[in-house]
Coordinates of C-alpha atoms in Angstrom, one line a residue:
X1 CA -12.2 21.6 -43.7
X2 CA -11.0 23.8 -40.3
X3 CA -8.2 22.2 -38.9
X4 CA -8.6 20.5 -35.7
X5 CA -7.4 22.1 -32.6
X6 CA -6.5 19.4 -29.5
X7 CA -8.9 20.4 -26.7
X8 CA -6.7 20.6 -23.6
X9 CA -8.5 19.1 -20.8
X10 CA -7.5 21.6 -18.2
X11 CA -7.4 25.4 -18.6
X12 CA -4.5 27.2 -18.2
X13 CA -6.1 29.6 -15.7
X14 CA -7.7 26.3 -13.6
X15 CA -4.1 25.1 -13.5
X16 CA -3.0 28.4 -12.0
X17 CA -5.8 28.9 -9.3
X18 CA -5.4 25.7 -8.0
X19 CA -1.8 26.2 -7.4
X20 CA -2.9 28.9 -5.7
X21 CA -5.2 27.9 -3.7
X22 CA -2.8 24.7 -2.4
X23 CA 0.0 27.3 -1.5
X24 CA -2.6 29.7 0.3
X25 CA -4.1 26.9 2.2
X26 CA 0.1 25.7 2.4
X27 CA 1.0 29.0 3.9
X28 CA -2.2 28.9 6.4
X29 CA -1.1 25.2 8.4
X30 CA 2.3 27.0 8.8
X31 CA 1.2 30.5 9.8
X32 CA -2.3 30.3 11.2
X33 CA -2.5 32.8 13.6
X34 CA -1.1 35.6 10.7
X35 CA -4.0 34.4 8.3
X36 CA -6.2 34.9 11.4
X37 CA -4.7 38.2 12.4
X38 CA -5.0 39.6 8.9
X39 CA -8.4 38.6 8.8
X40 CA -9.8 40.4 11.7
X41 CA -7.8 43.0 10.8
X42 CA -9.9 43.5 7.6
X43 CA -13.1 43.2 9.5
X44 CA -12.2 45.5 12.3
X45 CA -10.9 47.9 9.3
X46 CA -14.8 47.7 7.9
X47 CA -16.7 47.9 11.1
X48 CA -14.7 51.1 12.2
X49 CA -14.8 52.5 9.0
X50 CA -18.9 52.0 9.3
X51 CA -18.8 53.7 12.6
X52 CA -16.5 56.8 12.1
X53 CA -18.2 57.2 8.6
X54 CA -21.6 57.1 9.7
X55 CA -22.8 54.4 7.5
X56 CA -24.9 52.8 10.2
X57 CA -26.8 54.9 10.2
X58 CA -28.5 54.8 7.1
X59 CA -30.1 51.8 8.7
X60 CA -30.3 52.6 12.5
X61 CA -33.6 52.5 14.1
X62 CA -32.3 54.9 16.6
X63 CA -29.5 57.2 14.8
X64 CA -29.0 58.8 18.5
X65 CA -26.8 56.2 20.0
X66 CA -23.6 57.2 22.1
X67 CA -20.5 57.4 20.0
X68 CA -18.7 55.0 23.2
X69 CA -21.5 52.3 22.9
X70 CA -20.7 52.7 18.8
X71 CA -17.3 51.8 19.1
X72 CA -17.7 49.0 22.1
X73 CA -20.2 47.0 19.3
X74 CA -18.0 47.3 16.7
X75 CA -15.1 45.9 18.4
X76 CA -17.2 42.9 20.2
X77 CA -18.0 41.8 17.1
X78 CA -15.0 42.5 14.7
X79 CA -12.3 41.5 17.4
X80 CA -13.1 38.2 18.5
X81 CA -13.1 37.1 14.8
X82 CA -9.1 36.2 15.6
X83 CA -9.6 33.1 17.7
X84 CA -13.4 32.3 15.4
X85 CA -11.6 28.4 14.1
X86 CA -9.6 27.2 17.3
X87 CA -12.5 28.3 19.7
X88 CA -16.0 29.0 17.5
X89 CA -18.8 28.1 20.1
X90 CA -16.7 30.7 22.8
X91 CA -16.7 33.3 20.0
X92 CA -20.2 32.8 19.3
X93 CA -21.1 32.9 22.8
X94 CA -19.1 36.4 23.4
X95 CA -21.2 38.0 20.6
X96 CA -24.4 37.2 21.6
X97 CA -24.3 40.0 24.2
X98 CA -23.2 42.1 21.6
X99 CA -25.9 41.4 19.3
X100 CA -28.6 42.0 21.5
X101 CA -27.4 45.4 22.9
X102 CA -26.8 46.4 19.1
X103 CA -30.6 45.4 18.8
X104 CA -31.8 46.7 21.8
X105 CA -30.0 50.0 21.1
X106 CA -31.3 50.5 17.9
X107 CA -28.1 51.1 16.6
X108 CA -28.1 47.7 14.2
X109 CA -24.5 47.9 12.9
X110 CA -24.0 45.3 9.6
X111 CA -20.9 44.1 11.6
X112 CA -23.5 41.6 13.7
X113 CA -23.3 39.4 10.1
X114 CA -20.4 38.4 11.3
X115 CA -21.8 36.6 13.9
X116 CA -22.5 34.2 10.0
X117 CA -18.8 33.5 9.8
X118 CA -18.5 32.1 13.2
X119 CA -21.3 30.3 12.6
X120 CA -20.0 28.4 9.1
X121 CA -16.6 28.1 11.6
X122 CA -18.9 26.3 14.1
X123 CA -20.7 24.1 11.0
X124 CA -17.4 23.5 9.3
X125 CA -15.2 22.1 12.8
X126 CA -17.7 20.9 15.3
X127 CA -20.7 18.4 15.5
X128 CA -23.7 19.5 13.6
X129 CA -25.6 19.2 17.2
X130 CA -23.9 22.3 17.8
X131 CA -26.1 23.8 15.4
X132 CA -29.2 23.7 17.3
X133 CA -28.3 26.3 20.3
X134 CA -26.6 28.5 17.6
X135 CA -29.7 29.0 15.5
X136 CA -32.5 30.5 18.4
X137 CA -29.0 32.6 19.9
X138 CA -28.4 34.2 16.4
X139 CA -32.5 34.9 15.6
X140 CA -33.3 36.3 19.3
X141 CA -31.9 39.6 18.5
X142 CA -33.5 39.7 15.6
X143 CA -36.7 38.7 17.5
X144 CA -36.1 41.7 20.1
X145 CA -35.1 44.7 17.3
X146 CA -38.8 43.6 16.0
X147 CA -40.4 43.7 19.3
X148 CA -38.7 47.1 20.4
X149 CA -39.1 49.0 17.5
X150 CA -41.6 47.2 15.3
X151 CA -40.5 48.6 12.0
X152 CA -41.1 46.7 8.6
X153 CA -42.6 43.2 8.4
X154 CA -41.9 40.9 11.3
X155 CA -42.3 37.8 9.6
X156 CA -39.9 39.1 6.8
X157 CA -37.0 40.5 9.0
X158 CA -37.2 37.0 11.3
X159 CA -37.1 34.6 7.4
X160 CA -34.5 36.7 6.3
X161 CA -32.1 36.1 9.8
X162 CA -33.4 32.5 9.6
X163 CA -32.4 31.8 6.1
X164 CA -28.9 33.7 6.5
X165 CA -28.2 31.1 9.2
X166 CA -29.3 28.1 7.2
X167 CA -26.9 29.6 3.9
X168 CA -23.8 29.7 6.3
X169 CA -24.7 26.6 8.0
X170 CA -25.4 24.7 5.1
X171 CA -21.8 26.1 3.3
X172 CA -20.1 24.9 6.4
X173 CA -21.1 21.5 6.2
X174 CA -20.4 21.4 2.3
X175 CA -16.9 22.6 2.6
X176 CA -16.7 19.8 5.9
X177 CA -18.4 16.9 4.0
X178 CA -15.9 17.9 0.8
X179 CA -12.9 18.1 3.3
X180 CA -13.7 14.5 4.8
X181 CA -14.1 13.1 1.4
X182 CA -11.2 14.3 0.2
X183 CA -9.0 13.2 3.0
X184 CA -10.4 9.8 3.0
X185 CA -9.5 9.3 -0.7
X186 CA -5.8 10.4 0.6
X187 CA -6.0 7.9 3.5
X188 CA -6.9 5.8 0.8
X189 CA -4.5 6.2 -1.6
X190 CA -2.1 6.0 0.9
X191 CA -2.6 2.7 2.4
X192 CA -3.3 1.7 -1.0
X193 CA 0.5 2.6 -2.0
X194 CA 1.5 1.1 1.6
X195 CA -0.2 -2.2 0.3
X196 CA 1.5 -1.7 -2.6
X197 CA 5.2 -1.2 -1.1
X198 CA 4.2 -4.6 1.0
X199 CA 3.0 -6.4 -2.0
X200 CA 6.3 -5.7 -4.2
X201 CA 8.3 -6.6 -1.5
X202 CA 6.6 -9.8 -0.6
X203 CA 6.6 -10.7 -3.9
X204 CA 10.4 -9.7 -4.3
X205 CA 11.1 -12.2 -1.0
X206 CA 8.9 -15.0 -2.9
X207 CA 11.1 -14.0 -6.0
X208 CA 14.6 -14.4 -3.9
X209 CA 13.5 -17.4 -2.4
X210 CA 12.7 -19.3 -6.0
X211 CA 16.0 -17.9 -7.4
X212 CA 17.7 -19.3 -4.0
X213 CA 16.0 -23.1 -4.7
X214 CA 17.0 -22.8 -8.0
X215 CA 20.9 -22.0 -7.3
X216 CA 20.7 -24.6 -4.4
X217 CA 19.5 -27.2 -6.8
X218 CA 21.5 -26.2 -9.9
X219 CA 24.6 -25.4 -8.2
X220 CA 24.7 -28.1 -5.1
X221 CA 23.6 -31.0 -7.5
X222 CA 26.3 -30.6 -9.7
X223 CA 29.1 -30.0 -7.5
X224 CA 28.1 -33.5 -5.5
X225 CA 28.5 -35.1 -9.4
X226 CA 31.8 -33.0 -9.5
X227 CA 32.6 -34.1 -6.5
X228 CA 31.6 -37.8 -7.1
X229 CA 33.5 -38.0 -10.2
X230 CA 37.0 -36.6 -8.6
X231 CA 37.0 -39.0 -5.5
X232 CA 36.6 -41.6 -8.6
X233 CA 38.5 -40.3 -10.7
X234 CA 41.5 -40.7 -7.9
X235 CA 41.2 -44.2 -7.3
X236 CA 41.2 -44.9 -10.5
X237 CA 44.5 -42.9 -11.9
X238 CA 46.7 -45.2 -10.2
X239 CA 44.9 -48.4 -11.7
X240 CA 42.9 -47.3 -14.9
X241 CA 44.2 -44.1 -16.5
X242 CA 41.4 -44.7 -18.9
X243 CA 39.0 -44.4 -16.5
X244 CA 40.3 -41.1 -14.9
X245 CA 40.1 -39.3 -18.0
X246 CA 36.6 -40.7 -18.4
X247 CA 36.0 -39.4 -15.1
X248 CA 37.7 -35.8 -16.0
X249 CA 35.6 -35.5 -19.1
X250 CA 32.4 -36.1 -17.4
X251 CA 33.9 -33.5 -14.7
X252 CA 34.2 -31.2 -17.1
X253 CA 30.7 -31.9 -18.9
X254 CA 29.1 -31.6 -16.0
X255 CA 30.6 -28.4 -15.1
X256 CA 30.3 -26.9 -18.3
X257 CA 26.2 -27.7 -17.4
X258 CA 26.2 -26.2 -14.4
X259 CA 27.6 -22.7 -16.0
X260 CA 25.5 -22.8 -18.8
X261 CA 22.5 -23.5 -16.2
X262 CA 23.5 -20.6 -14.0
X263 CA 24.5 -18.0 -16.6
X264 CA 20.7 -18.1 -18.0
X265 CA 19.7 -17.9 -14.5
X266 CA 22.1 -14.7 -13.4
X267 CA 20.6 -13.2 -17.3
X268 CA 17.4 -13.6 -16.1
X269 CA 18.2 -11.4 -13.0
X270 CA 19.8 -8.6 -15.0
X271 CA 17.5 -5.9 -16.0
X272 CA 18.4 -4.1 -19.0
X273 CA 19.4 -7.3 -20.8
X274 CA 15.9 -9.6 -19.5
X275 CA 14.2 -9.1 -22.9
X276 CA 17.2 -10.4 -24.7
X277 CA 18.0 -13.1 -22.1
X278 CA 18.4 -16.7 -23.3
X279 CA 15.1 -18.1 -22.5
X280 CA 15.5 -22.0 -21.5
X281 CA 12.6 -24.3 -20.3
X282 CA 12.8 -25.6 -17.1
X283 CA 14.0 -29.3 -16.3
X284 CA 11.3 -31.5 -16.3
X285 CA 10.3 -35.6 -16.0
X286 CA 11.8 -35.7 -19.7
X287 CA 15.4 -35.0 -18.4
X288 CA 15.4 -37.6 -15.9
X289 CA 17.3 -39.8 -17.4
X290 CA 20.3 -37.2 -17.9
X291 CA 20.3 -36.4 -14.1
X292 CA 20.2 -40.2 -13.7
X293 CA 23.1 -40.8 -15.9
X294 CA 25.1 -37.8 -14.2
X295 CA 24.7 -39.5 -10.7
X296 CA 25.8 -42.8 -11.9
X297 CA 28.7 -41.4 -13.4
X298 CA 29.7 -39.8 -10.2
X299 CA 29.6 -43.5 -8.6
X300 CA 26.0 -43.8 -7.1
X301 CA 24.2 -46.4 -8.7
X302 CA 20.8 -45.9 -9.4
X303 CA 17.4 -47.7 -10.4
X304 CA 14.5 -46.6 -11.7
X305 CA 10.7 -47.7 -11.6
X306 CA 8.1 -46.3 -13.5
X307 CA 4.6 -47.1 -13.1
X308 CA 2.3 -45.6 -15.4
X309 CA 2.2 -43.0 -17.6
X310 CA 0.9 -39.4 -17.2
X311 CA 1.6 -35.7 -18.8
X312 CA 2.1 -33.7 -16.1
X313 CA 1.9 -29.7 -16.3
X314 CA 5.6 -28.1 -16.4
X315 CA 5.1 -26.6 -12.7
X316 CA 4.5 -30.4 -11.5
X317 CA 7.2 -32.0 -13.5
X318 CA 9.8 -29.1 -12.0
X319 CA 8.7 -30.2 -8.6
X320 CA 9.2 -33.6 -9.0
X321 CA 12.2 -33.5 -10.4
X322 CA 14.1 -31.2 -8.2
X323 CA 12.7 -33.6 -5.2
X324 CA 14.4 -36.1 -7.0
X325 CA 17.5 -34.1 -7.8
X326 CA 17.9 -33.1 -4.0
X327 CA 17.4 -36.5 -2.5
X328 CA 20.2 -38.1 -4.8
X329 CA 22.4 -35.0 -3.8
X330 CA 22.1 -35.7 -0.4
X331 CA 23.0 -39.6 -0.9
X332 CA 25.8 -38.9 -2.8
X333 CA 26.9 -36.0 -0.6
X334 CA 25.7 -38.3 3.2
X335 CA 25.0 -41.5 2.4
X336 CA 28.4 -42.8 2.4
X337 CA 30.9 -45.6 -0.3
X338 CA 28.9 -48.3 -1.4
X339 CA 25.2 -46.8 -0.9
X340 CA 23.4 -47.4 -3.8
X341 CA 19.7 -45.5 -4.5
X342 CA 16.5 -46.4 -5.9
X343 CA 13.6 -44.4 -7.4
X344 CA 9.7 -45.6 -7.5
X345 CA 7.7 -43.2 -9.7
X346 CA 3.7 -44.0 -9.9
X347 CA 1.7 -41.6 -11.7
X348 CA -2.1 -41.5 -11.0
X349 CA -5.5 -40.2 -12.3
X350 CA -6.0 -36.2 -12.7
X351 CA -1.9 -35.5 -12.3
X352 CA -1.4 -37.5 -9.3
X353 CA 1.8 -38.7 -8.7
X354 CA 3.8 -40.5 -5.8
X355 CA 7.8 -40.6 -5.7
X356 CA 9.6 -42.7 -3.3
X357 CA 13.4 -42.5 -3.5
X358 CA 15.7 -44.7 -1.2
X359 CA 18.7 -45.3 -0.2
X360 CA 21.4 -47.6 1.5
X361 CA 23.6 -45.5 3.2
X362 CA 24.3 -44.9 6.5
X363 CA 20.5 -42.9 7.2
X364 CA 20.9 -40.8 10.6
X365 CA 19.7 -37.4 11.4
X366 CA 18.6 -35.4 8.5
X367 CA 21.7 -33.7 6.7
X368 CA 22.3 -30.7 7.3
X369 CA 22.3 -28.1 4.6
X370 CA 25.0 -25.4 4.7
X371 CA 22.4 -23.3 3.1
X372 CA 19.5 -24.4 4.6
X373 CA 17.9 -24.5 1.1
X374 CA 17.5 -28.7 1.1
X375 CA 14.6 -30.2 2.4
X376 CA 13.1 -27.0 3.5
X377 CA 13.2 -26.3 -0.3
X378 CA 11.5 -29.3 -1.7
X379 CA 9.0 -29.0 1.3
X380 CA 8.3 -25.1 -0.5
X381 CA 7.7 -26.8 -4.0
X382 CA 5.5 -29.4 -2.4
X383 CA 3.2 -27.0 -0.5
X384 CA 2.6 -25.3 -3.8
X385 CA 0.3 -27.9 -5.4
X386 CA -1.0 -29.1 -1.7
X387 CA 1.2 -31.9 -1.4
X388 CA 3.0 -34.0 1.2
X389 CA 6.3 -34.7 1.6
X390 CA 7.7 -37.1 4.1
X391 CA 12.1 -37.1 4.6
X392 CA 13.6 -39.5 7.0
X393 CA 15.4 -42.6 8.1
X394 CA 14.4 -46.2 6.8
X395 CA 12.2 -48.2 9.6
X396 CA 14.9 -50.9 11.1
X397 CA 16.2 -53.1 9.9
X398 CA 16.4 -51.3 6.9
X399 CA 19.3 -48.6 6.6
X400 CA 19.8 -45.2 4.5
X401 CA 17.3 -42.5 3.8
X402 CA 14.0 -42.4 2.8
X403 CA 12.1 -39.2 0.7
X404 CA 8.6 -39.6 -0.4
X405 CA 6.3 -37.5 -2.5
X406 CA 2.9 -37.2 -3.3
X407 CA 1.1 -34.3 -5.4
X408 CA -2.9 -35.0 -5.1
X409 CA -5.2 -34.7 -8.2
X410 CA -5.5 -31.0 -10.0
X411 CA -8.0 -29.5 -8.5
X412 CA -10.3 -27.8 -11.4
X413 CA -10.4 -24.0 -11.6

């Protein structure tokens, strides 16, 4: 069997000429007018070498024509070629008289086909109504060298001028129609990498906003235990070392937690070790009791109510219980000695659930958060699964703090 050869999908010499067309067409938006000059410097070249070689007339109808008049065509229709792109109707228009002395004359030089590059000019940069003055202005001559010296078919010499006009006409409007496609799928492709951009960086705001809940509620709950436990922990030295050192151990528990909880957090956030990062599932209803036992051991009593029973998806049990975790944070940071807290937990049909947790401290104005990560933040989780969360003081005569939940039923997808 012949050996395979891997078929390249480009050509080598593709490669190349397209490299070299994107540094002529470079080199032409920097230096116009030198393209331009170098242009009509190559026409004028061929028309006067036509007229001082005699070319012309090997085609003339009258071979007689003054040398002066000769020279005058060749430059009024070779020399305005430098300004054909910026002004193409004007150059159009100052060859016409041209073209129908060189055709009244009899003279007809081949530089009047370039009146045809002034015309693809006109197709390629202006409105295709400009077309329809351009097409009678370039055949008339034509018409009158027919007329005047009635040589040859007349039908053929006007279809061949006709069809010259529609060829560069119809090439302008190619290269125009390829040129607007191809900057529209730029102007695409831009805005589409500008949506992009926005897109990352609204999600990396949506991303530094979870991380900041997170920290807030790992790092603020646990430092109101800490907290908690050393203002017991002092009372009780002088009375009940026993209890102190209870109260230390539970200090140091509890810190020990909140390390643990942030080091996976902060590993998460490092790139080149994420795929090895300790991967930990979030707190959810299951760990209630643990949070409840922490805030109790910092001196807050708390009582629980459960009604029903429900299994709620991790995102909803998260939400829950950081609600939960914030409002005891604020009582045992706000609500003041002696408050005590209670929690009322009623789950419904299709992963409803209401949470009502008060309090009997000293109520007031809403705390406010160093950070402002508190309620704001459990207001965010809330407004994720389209649910309501009401934070305020208990109606009198009633004192402390009030925060109720409620996450509707899952809508289905």
């Amino acid at each position: 069997m012949e050996p395979v050869t891997e078929q390249r999908t480009t050509e080598p010499l593709t490669d190349h000429l397209h490299r070299l067309t994107r540094r002529l067409r470079a080199f032409d938006r920097r230096h116009p007018l030198l393209w331009d000059a170098h242009f009509t410097g190559f026409w004028l070249l061929a028309a006067l070498i036509d007229y001082y070689g005699g070319g012309w007339r090997s085609i003339a109808h009258d071979r007689d024509v003054p040398g002066g008049l000769l020279l005058a065509l060749s430059l009024g229709f070779s020399v305005p070629l430098l300004w054909r792109r910026g002004h193409p109707r004007t150059v159009l228009l100052l060859m016409a008289p041209v073209a129908f002395v060189n055709a009244w004359s009899g003279a007809v030089l081949q530089a009047a086909l370039l009146q045809l590059v002034v015309l693809y000019h006109l197709a390629l940069r202006r409105p295709l109504r400009a077309l329809w003055w351009a097409a009678p202005l370039l055949t008339a001559p034509v018409v009158v060298s027919a007329v005047r010296y009635g040589e040859g078919s007349w039908h053929q010499q006007v279809g061949s001028q006709v069809t010259s006009i529609a060829v560069a006409a119809l090439i302008g409007i190619t290269v125009r129609t390829r040129r607007s496609y191809t900057e529209a799928l730029e102007d695409r492709a831009r805005r589409l990498e500008i949506e992009r951009d926005q897109q990352a960086q609204l999600a990396a705001a949506a991303e530094r906003a979870r991380i900041a809940r997170e920290m807030h509620d790992i790092i603020g709950h646990n430092l109101s235990v800490i907290t908690g436990l050393a203002d017991g922990g002092r009372y009780a030295a002088a009375k009940s070392p026993e209890r102190a050192a209870q109260a230390l151990d539970a200090i140091g528990t509890t810190s020990r937690q909140a390390l643990s909880e942030l080091r996976r957090l902060l590993d998460v956030l490092r790139e080149e070790e994420r795929e090895e990062a300790e991967l930990t599932p979030q707190p959810g209803l299951t760990d209630l009791d643990r949070l409840l036992t922490g805030v109790r051991d910092a001196g807050l009593p708390v009582r629980a109510t459960v009604h029903g029973h429900a299994a709620l998806p991790p995102g909803r049990q998260l939400t829950v219980y950081r609600v939960i975790q914030e409002a005891l944070t604020n009582t045992l940071k706000h609500a003041g000695p002696g408050a005590a807290s209670e929690i009322d937990l009623s789950y419904g049909e299709g992963g409803a659930v209401t949470v009502t947790i008060t309090d009997t401290g000293r109520g007031g104005p809403p705390p406010a958060s160093s950070d402002g990560r508190g309620l704001p933040g459990m207001r965010e989780r809330t407004a994720l699964y389209g649910g309501t969360l009401e934070a305020g003081p208990r109606p009198h005569p009633d004192r402390g703090w009030r925060v109720s939940l409620h996450l509707p039923e899952e809508t289905p997808q």
